[in-house]
CSV table of C-alpha atoms and ligand atoms in Angstrom, one decimal:
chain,number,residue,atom,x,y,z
Y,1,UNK,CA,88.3,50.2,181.7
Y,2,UNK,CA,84.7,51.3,181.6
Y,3,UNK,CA,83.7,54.6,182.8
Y,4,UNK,CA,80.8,54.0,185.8
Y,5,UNK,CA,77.8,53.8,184.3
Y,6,UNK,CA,75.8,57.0,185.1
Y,7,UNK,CA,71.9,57.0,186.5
Y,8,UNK,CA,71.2,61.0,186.2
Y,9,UNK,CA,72.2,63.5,184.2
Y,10,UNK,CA,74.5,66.1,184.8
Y,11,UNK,CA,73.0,69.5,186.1
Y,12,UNK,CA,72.6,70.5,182.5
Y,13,UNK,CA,71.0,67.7,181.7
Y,14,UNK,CA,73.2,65.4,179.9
Y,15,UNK,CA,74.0,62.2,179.5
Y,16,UNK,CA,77.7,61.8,178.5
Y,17,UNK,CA,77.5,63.8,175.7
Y,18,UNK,CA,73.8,63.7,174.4
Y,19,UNK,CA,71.2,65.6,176.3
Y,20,UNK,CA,71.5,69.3,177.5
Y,21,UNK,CA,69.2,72.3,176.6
Y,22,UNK,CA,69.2,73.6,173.3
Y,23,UNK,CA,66.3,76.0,173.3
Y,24,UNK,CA,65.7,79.9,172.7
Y,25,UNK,CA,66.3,81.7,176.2
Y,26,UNK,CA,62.9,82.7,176.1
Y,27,UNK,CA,62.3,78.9,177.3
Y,28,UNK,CA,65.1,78.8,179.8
Y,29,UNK,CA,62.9,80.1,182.6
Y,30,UNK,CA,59.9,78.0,182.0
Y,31,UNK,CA,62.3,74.7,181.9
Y,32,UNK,CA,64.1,75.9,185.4
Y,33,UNK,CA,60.9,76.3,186.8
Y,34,UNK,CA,59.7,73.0,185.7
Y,35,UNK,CA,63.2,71.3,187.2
Y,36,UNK,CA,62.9,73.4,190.1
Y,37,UNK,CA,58.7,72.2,190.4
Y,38,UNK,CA,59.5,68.5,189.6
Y,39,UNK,CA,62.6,68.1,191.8
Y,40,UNK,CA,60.3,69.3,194.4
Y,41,UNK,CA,57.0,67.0,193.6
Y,42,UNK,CA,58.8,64.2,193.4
Y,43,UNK,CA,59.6,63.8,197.0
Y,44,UNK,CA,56.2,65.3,197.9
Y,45,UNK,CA,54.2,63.2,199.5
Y,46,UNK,CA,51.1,64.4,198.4
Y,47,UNK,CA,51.9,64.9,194.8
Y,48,UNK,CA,53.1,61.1,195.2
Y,49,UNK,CA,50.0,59.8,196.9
Y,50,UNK,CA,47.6,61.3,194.6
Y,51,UNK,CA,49.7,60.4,191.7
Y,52,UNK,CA,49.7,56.7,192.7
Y,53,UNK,CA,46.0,57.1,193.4
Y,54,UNK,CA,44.9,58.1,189.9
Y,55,UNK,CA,47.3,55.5,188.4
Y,56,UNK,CA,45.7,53.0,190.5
Y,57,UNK,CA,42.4,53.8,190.1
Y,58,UNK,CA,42.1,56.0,186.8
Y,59,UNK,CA,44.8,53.9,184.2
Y,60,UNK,CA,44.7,50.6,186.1
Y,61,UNK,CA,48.1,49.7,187.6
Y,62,UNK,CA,49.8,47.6,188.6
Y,63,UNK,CA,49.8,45.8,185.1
Y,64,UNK,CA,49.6,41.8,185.2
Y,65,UNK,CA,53.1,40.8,184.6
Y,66,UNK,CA,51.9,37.3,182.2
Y,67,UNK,CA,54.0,34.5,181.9
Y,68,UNK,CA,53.5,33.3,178.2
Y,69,UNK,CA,53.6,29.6,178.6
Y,70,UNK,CA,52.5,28.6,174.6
Y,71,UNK,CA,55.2,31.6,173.4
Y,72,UNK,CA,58.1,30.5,175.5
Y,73,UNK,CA,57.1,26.5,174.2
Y,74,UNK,CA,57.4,27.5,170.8
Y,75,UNK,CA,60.9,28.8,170.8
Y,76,UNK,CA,61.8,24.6,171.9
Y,77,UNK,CA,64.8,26.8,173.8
Y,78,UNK,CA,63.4,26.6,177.9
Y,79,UNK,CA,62.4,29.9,177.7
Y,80,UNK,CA,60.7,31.2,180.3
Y,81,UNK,CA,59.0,34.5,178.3
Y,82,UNK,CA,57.0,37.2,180.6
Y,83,UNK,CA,55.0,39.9,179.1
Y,84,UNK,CA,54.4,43.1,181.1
Y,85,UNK,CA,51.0,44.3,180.1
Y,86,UNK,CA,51.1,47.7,179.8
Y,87,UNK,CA,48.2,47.2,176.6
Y,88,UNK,CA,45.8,46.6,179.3
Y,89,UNK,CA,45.9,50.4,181.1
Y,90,UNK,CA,43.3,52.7,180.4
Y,91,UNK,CA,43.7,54.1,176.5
Y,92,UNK,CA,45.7,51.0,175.5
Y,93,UNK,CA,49.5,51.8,175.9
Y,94,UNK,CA,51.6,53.1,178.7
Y,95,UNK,CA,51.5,56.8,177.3
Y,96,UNK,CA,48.9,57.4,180.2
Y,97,UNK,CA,51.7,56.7,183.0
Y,98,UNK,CA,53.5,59.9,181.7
Y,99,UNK,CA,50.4,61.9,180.8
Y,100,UNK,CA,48.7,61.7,184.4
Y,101,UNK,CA,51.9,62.3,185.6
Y,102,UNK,CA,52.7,65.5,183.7
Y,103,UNK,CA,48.8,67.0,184.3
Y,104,UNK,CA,49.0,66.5,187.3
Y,105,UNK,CA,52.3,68.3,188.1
Y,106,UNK,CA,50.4,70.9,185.4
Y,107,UNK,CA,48.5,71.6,188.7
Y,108,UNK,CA,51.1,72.2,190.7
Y,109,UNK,CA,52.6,74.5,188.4
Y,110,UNK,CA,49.5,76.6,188.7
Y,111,UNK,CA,49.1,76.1,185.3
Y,112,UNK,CA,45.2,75.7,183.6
Y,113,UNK,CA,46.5,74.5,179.6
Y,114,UNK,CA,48.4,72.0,178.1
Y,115,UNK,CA,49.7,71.7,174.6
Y,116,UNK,CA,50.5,68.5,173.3
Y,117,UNK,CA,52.4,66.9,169.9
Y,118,UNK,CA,51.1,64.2,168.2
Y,119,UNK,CA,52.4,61.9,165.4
Y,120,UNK,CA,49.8,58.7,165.3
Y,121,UNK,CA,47.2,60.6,167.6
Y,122,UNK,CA,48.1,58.3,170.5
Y,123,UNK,CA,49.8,60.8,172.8
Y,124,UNK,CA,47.6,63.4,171.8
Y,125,UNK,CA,44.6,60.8,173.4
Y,126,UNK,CA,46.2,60.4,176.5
Y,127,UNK,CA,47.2,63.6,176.8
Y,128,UNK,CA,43.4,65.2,176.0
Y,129,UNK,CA,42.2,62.0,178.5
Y,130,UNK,CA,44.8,63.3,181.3
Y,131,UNK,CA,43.3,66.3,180.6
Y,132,UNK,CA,39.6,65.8,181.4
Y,133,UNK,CA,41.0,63.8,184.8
Y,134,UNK,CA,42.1,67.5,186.2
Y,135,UNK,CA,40.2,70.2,183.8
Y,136,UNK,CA,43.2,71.3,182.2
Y,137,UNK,CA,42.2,73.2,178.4
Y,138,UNK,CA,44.2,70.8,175.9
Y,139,UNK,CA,45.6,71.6,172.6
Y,140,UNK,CA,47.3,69.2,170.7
Y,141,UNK,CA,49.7,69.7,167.5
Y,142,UNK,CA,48.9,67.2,164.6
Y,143,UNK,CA,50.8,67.0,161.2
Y,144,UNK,CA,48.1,67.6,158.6
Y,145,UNK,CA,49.8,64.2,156.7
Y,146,UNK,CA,48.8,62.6,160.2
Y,147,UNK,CA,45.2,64.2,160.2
Y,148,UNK,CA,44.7,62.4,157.2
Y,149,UNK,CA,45.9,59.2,158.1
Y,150,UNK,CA,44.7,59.0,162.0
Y,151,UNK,CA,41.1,60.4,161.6
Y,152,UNK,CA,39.9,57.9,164.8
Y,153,UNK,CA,42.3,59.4,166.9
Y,154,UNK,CA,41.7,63.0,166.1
Y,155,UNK,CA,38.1,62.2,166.6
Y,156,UNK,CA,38.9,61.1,169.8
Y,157,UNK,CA,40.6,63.8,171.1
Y,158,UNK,CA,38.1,66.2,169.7
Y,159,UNK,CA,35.2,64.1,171.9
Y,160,UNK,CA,37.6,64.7,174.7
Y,161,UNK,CA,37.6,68.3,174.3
Y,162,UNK,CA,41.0,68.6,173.0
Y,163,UNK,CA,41.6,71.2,170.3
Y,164,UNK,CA,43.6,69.3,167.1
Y,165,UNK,CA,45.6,72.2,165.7
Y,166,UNK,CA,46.9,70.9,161.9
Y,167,UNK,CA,50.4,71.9,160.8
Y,168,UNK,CA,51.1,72.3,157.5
Y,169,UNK,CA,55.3,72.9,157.8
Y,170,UNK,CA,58.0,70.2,156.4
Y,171,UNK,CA,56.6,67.3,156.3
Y,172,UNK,CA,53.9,67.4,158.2
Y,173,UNK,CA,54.1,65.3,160.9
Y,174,UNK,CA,55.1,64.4,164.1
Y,175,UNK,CA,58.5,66.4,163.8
Y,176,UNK,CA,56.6,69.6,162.4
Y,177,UNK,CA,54.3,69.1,164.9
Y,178,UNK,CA,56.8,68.9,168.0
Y,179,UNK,CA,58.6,72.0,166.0
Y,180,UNK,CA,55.0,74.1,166.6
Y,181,UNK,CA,54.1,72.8,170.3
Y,182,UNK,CA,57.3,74.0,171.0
Y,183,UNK,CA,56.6,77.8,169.5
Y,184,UNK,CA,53.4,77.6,171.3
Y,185,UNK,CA,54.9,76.9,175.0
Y,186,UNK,CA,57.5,79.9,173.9
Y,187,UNK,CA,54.5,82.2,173.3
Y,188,UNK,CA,52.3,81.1,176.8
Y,189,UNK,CA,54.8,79.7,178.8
Y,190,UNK,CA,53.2,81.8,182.1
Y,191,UNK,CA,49.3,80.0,181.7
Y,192,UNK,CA,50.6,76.7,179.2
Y,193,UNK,CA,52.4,73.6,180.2
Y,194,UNK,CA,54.0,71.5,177.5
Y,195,UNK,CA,53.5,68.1,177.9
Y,196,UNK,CA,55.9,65.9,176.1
Y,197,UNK,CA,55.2,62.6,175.2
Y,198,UNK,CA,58.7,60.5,175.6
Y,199,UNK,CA,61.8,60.5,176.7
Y,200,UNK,CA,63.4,63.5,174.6
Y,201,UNK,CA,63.6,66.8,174.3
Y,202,UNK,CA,65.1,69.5,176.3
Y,203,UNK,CA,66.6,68.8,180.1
Y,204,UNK,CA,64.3,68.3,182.4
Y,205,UNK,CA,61.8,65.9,179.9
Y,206,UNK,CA,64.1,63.0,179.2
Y,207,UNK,CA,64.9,62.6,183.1
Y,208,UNK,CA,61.4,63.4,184.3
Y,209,UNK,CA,59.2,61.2,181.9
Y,210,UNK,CA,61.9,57.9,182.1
Y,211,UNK,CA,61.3,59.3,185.9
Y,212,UNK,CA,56.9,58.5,185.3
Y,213,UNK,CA,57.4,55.6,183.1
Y,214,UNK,CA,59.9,53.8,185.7
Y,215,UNK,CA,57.0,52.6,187.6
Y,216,UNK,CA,57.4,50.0,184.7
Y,217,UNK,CA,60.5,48.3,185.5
Y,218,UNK,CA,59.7,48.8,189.5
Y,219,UNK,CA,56.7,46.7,189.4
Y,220,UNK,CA,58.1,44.2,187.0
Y,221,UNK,CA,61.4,43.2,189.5
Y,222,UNK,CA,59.1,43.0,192.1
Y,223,UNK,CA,56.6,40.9,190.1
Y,224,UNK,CA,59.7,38.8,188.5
Y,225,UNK,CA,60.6,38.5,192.3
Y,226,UNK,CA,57.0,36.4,193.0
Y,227,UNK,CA,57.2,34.6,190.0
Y,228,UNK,CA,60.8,33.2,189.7
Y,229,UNK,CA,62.4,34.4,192.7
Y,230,UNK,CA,65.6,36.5,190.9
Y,231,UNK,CA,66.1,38.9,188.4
Y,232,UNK,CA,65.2,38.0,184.4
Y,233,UNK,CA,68.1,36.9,182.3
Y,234,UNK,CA,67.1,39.5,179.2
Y,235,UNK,CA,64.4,42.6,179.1
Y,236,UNK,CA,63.3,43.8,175.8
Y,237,UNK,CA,61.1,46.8,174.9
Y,238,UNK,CA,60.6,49.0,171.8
Y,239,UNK,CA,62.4,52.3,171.1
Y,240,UNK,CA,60.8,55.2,169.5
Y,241,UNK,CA,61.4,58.1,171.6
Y,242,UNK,CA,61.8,55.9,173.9
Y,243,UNK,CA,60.3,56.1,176.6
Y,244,UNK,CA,58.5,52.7,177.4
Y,245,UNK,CA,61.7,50.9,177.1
Y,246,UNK,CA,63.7,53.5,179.4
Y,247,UNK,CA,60.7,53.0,181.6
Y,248,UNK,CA,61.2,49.5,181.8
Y,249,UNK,CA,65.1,49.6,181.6
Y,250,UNK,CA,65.7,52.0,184.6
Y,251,UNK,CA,65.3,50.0,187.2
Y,252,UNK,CA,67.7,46.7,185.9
Y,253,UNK,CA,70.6,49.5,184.8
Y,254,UNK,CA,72.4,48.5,187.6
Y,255,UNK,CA,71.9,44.7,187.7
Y,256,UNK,CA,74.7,44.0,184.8
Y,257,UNK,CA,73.3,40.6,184.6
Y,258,UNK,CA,70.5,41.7,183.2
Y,259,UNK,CA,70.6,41.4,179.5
Y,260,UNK,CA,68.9,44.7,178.2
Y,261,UNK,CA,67.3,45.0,174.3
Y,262,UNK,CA,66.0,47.9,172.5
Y,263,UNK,CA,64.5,46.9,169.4
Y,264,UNK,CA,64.0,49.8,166.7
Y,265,UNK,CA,62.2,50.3,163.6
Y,266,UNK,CA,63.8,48.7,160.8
Y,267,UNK,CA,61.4,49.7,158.2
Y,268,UNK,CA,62.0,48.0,155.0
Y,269,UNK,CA,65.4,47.3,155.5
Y,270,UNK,CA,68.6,49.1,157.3
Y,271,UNK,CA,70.2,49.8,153.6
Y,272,UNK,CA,67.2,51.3,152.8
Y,273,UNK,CA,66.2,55.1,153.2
Y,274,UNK,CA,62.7,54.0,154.6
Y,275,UNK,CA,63.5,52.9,158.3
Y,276,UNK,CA,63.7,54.8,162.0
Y,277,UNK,CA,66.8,52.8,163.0
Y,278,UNK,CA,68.1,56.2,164.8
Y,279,UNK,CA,70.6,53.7,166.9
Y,280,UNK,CA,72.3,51.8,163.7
Y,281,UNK,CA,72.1,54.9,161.6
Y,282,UNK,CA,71.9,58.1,163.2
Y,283,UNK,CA,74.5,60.4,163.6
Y,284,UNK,CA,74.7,62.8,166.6
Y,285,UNK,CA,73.1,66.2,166.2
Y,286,UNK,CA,70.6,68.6,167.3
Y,287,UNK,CA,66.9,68.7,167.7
Y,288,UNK,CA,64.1,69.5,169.6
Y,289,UNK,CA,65.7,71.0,171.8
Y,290,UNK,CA,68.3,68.0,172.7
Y,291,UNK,CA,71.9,66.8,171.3
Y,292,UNK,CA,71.2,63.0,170.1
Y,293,UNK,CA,71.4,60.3,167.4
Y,294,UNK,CA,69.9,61.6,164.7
Y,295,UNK,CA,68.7,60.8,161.2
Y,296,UNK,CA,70.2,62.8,159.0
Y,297,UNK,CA,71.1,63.1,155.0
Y,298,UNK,CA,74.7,64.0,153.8
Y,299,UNK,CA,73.8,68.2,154.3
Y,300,UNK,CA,73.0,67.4,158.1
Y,301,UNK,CA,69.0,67.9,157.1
Y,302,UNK,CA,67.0,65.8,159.2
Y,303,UNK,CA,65.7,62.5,156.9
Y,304,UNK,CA,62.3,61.6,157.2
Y,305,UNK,CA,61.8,58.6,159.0
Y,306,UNK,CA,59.5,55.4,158.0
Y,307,UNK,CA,58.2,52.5,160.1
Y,308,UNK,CA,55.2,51.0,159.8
Y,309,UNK,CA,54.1,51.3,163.6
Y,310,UNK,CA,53.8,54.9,163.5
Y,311,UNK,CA,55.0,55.0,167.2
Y,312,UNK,CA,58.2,54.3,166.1
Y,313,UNK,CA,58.6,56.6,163.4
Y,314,UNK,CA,60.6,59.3,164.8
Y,315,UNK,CA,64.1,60.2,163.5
Y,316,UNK,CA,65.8,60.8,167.0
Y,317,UNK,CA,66.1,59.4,169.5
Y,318,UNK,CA,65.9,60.0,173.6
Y,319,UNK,CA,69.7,60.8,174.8
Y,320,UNK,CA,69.9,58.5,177.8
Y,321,UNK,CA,69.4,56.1,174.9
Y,322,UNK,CA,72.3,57.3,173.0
Y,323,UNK,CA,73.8,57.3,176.2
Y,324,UNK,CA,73.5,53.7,177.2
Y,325,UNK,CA,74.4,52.5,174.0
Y,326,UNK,CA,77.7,54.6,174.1
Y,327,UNK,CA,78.4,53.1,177.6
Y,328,UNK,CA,77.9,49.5,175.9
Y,329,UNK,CA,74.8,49.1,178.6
Y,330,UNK,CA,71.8,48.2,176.4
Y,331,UNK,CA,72.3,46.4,173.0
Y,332,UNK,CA,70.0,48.3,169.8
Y,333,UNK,CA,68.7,46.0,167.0
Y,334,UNK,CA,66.5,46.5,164.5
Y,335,UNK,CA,63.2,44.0,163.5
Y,336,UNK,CA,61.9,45.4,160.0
Y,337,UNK,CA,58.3,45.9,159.0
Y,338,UNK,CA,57.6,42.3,157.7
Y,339,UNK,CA,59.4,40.7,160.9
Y,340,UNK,CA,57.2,43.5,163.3
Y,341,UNK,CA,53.6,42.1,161.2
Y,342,UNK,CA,55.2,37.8,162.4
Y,343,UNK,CA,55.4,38.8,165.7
Y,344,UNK,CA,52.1,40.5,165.9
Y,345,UNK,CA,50.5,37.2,164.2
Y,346,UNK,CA,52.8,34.9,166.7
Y,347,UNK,CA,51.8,36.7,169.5
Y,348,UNK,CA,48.1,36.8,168.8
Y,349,UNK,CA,47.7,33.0,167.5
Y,350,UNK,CA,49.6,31.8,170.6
Y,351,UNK,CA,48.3,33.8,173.5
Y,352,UNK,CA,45.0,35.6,172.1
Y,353,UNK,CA,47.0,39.1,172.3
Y,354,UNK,CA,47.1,41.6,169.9
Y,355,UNK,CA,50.2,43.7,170.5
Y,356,UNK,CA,50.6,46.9,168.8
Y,357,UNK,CA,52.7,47.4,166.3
Y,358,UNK,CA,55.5,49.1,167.7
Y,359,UNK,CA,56.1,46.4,170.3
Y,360,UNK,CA,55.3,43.8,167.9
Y,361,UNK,CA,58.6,44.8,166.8
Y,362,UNK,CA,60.0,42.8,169.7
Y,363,UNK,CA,58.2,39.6,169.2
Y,364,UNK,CA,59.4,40.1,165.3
Y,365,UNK,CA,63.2,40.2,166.6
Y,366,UNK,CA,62.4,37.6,168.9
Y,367,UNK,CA,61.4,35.3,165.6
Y,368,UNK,CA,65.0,36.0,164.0
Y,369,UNK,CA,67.3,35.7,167.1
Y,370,UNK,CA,65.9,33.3,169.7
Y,371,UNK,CA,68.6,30.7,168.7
Y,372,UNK,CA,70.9,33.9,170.3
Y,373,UNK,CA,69.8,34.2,173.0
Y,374,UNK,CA,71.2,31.1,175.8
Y,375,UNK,CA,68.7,28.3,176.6
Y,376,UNK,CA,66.6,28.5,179.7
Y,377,UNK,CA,66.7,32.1,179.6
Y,378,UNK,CA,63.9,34.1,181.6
Y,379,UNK,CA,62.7,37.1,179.4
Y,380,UNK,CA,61.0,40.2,179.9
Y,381,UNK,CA,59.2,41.8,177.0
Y,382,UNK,CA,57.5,45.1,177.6
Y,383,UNK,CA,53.9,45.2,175.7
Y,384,UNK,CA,53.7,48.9,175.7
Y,385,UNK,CA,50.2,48.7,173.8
Y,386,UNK,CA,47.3,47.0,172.6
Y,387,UNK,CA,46.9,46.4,168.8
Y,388,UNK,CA,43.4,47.7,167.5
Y,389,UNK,CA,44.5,50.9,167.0
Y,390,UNK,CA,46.6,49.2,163.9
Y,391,UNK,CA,44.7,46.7,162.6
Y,392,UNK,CA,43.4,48.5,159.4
Y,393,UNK,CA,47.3,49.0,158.8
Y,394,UNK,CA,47.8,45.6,159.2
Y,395,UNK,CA,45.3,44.3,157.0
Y,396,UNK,CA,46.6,46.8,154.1
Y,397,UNK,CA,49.7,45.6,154.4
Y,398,UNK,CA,49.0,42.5,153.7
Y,399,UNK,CA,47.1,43.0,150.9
Y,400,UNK,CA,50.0,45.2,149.2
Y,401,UNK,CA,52.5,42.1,150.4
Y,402,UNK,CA,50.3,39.4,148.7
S,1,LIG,C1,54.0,55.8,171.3
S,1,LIG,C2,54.2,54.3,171.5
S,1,LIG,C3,55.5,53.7,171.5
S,1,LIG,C4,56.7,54.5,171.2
S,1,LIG,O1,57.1,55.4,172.1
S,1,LIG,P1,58.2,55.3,173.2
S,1,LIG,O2,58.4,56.6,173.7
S,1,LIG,O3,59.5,54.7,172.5
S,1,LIG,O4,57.8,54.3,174.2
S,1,LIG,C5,55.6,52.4,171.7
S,1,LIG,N1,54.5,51.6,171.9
S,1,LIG,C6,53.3,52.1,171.9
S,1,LIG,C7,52.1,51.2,172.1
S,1,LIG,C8,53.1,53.5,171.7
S,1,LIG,O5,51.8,54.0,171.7
C-alpha cells in the first residue's frame, strides 16, 4: 500500500527523505528565526493583507487563467487547454510572487538588506524590484559566466539599485553564485536577509516559497471552477528549482484525479551529459544546504548542468519534488532543447504568446505526447513567463540549427 501522501514537512524540514538542514551552525539560528518569523506572519493578518495588497496592486494578480481555443483545436484530441498567465505580472514571470513575499517578511524580521543569487539575472530583477517596493539595500550574487551572457539583466538590476557582485569560483554560475549568497548571509545574518529564489535550499525555504507561489494553484481551481465547473483532468508546469510548478501543484496534491506533470530540461538529449533532467538522472545527495536529486559524475562531484532556458539549468532539484516523485504523485518528463524552441513557435503562431523558454518546455512535451494523454481532457499549463527575455537565444539557435 501507499504511504499517505504528506503536505508539510517534518519539524526538520523533510520530505520523506529529501529536505532537512544541512548548513554550518553559524546559520542554524538565523533559519529558526526565520521559521519562528514566518510561522508567525503567515497567520497574521496584517502581514497577509498587505501582502495581498502589493500582489494586487504592485505585480498584478489574479493572473487571467486563458482558455487556448486554436491550441487545444490543433491537438484534433477535444482538448480543452488553459494557460495560467503568470507572463503577464509585473517583471514577466512569477518570481515576483516569492520576491514581494520574502521583502516583505524582510521587514518584519527587522531586517534593512537582502542578498540575492542569480543564474539568468531574472531572480536577481525581481528581487532588486521587491527591493525598491520596501527600501530594502539589495545585493545580488552573479556568476561572472552569467555576467557575460545576461548583460540586460545586470543592467537592470543595477538601474534598480541593486549591487551585482561577480563570482569567479567553479563554474561560475548560478551554483557558485548560490555557494557565495550563502557565505554572505553567514557573515551578516543580524542586518541581511537571504532571499532565495525557488523552492530549495535549507528548511524553512522549500516550504515557505511553494508556501508564496501557491497562490498559483489557489486561483487557478477557483478560476477552473468558473470556467468548467470541476477540477482539470492534467496540470503541467516547468521544473527548475521548482518552484512555479510546486506553486501551481500544491493545491491539486490532494485531488488524485488530477493528473500532475513536471516537465524538466532535457537539454540535448537524456544520454547526453548536456541536460538538467535532475528527476531522470539525479542521484540523491547534498547541496545547498538541502538532501535532494542531484546531478552528479561517478566521484559524487556535482556535473554541470545545460538547458537552453537558463531557468532550468540548475543541477538539483527542490525536495518536495523528489518527494512527490518518490510517493508516485507527480509524473517527471523531460522535453529537450529542440522540442522546448516547437513549443515556443506553436504557442506564439497559435495564440500571439510568447512563452519563455523554460515553460516552453511544456508546450514542447505537449507536441510529443498529446496522443497520451486521454481525449477530451481539460489541461492546465502554468506559463510561468513571458518570452522576450530569450529571444536573442532563440534566434541563435536557430541559426547554429540551420
Ligand atoms: C526562473 C524561472 C523558472 C524556473 O524556476 P522554478 O523555480 O522551477 O519555477 C521557470 N520559468 C520562468 C519564466 C523563470 O523565470
Amino acid at each position: 500500500m501507499k504511504p499517505k501522501l504528506k503536505l508539510n514537512p517534518d519539524t526538520h524540514g523533510h520530505f520523506g527523505i529529501y529536505g532537512g538542514q544541512f548548513v554550518p551552525e553559524t546559520l542554524m539560528k538565523a533559519l529558526r528565526e526565520l521559521e519562528e518569523t514566518y510561522r508567525r506572519v503567515r497567520r497574521d493578518k496584517k502581514f497577509k493583507s498587505d501582502l495581498s495588497h502589493y500582489l494586487t496592486t504592485y505585480a498584478g494578480r489574479p493572473t487571467p487563467l486563458y482558455e487556448a481555443e486554436n491550441l487545444s483545436k490543433h491537438f484534433r484530441r477535444n482538448f480543452r487547454i488553459f494557460i495560467k498567465r503568470e507572463d503577464l505580472l509585473h517583471t514577466g514571470a512569477h518570481k515576483i510572487n516569492n520576491t514581494i513575499a520574502q521583502a516583505l517578511l524582510t521587514r518584519y524580521l527587522g531586517k534593512k538588506r537582502i542578498v540575492a543569487e542569480t543564474g539568468a539575472g531574472q531572480h536577481g530583477v525581481a528581487s532588486a524590484t521587491a527591493a525598491r517596493l520596501f527600501n530594502l539595500s539589495c545585493d545580488v550574487y552573479m556568476g561572472a559566466e552569467d555576467i557575460e551572457r545576461q548583460a540586460l539583466n545586470v543592467y537592470k538590476m543595477k538601474l534598480l539599485g541593486a549591487r551585482v557582485i561577480p563570482v569567479y569560483s567553479g563554474s561560475k554560475t548560478l551554483k557558485d553564485a548560490t555557494n557565495e549568497a550563502i557565505r554572505d548571509w553567514v557573515t551578516n545574518v543580524e542586518t541581511t536577509h537571504y532571499l532565495l529564489g525557488s523552492v530549495v535550499g535549507p528548511h524553512p525555504y522549500p516550504m515557505m516559497v511553494r508556501d508564496f507561489q501557491s497562490v498559483i494553484g489557489r486561483e487557478t481551481k477557483q478560476q477552473m471552477r468558473k470556467l468548467t465547473g470541476s477540477l482539470p483532468d492534467v496540470v503541467m508546469a516547468c521544473v527548475g528549482g521548482g518552484s512555479n510548478s510546486m506553486g501551481m501543484f500544491y493545491e491539486f496534491l490532494k485531488d488524485f484525479s488530477v493528473r500532475l506533470i513536471g516537465v524538466e530540461a532535457g537539454g540535448e538529449g537524456l544520454n547526453t551529459h548536456r541536460h538538467a533532467a535532475t528527476m531522470a538522472k539525479g542521484f540523491v545527495g547534498v547541496l545547498h544546504g538541502m538532501k535532494s536529486l542531484l546531478l552528479q559524475d561517478a566521484n559524487g562531484q556535482v556535473q554541470i548542468a545545460h538547458s537552453i532556458s537558463a531557468g532550468l539549468d540548475y543541477p538539483s532539484v527542490g525536495p518536495e519534488h523528489a518527494y512527490l516523485k518518490m510517493a508516485g504523485r507527480v509524473d517527471y518528463e523531460a522535453c529537450t532543447d529542440k522540442e522546448a524552441v516547437q513549443g515556443f513557435h506553436l504557442l506564439t503562431k497559435l495564440e500571439g504568446i510568447m512563452p519563455a523558454m523554460e515553460p516552453s518546455h511544456v508546450f514542447g512535451y505537449l507536441i510529443r505526447n498529446a496522443k497520451k494523454l486521454p481525449r477530451g481532457s481539460n489541461i492546465v499549463i502554468c506559463l510561468s513567463g513571458r518570452g522576450d527575455k530569450d529571444l536573442d537565444i532563440i534566434r541563435k539557435y536557430e541559426s547554429h540549427v540551420k
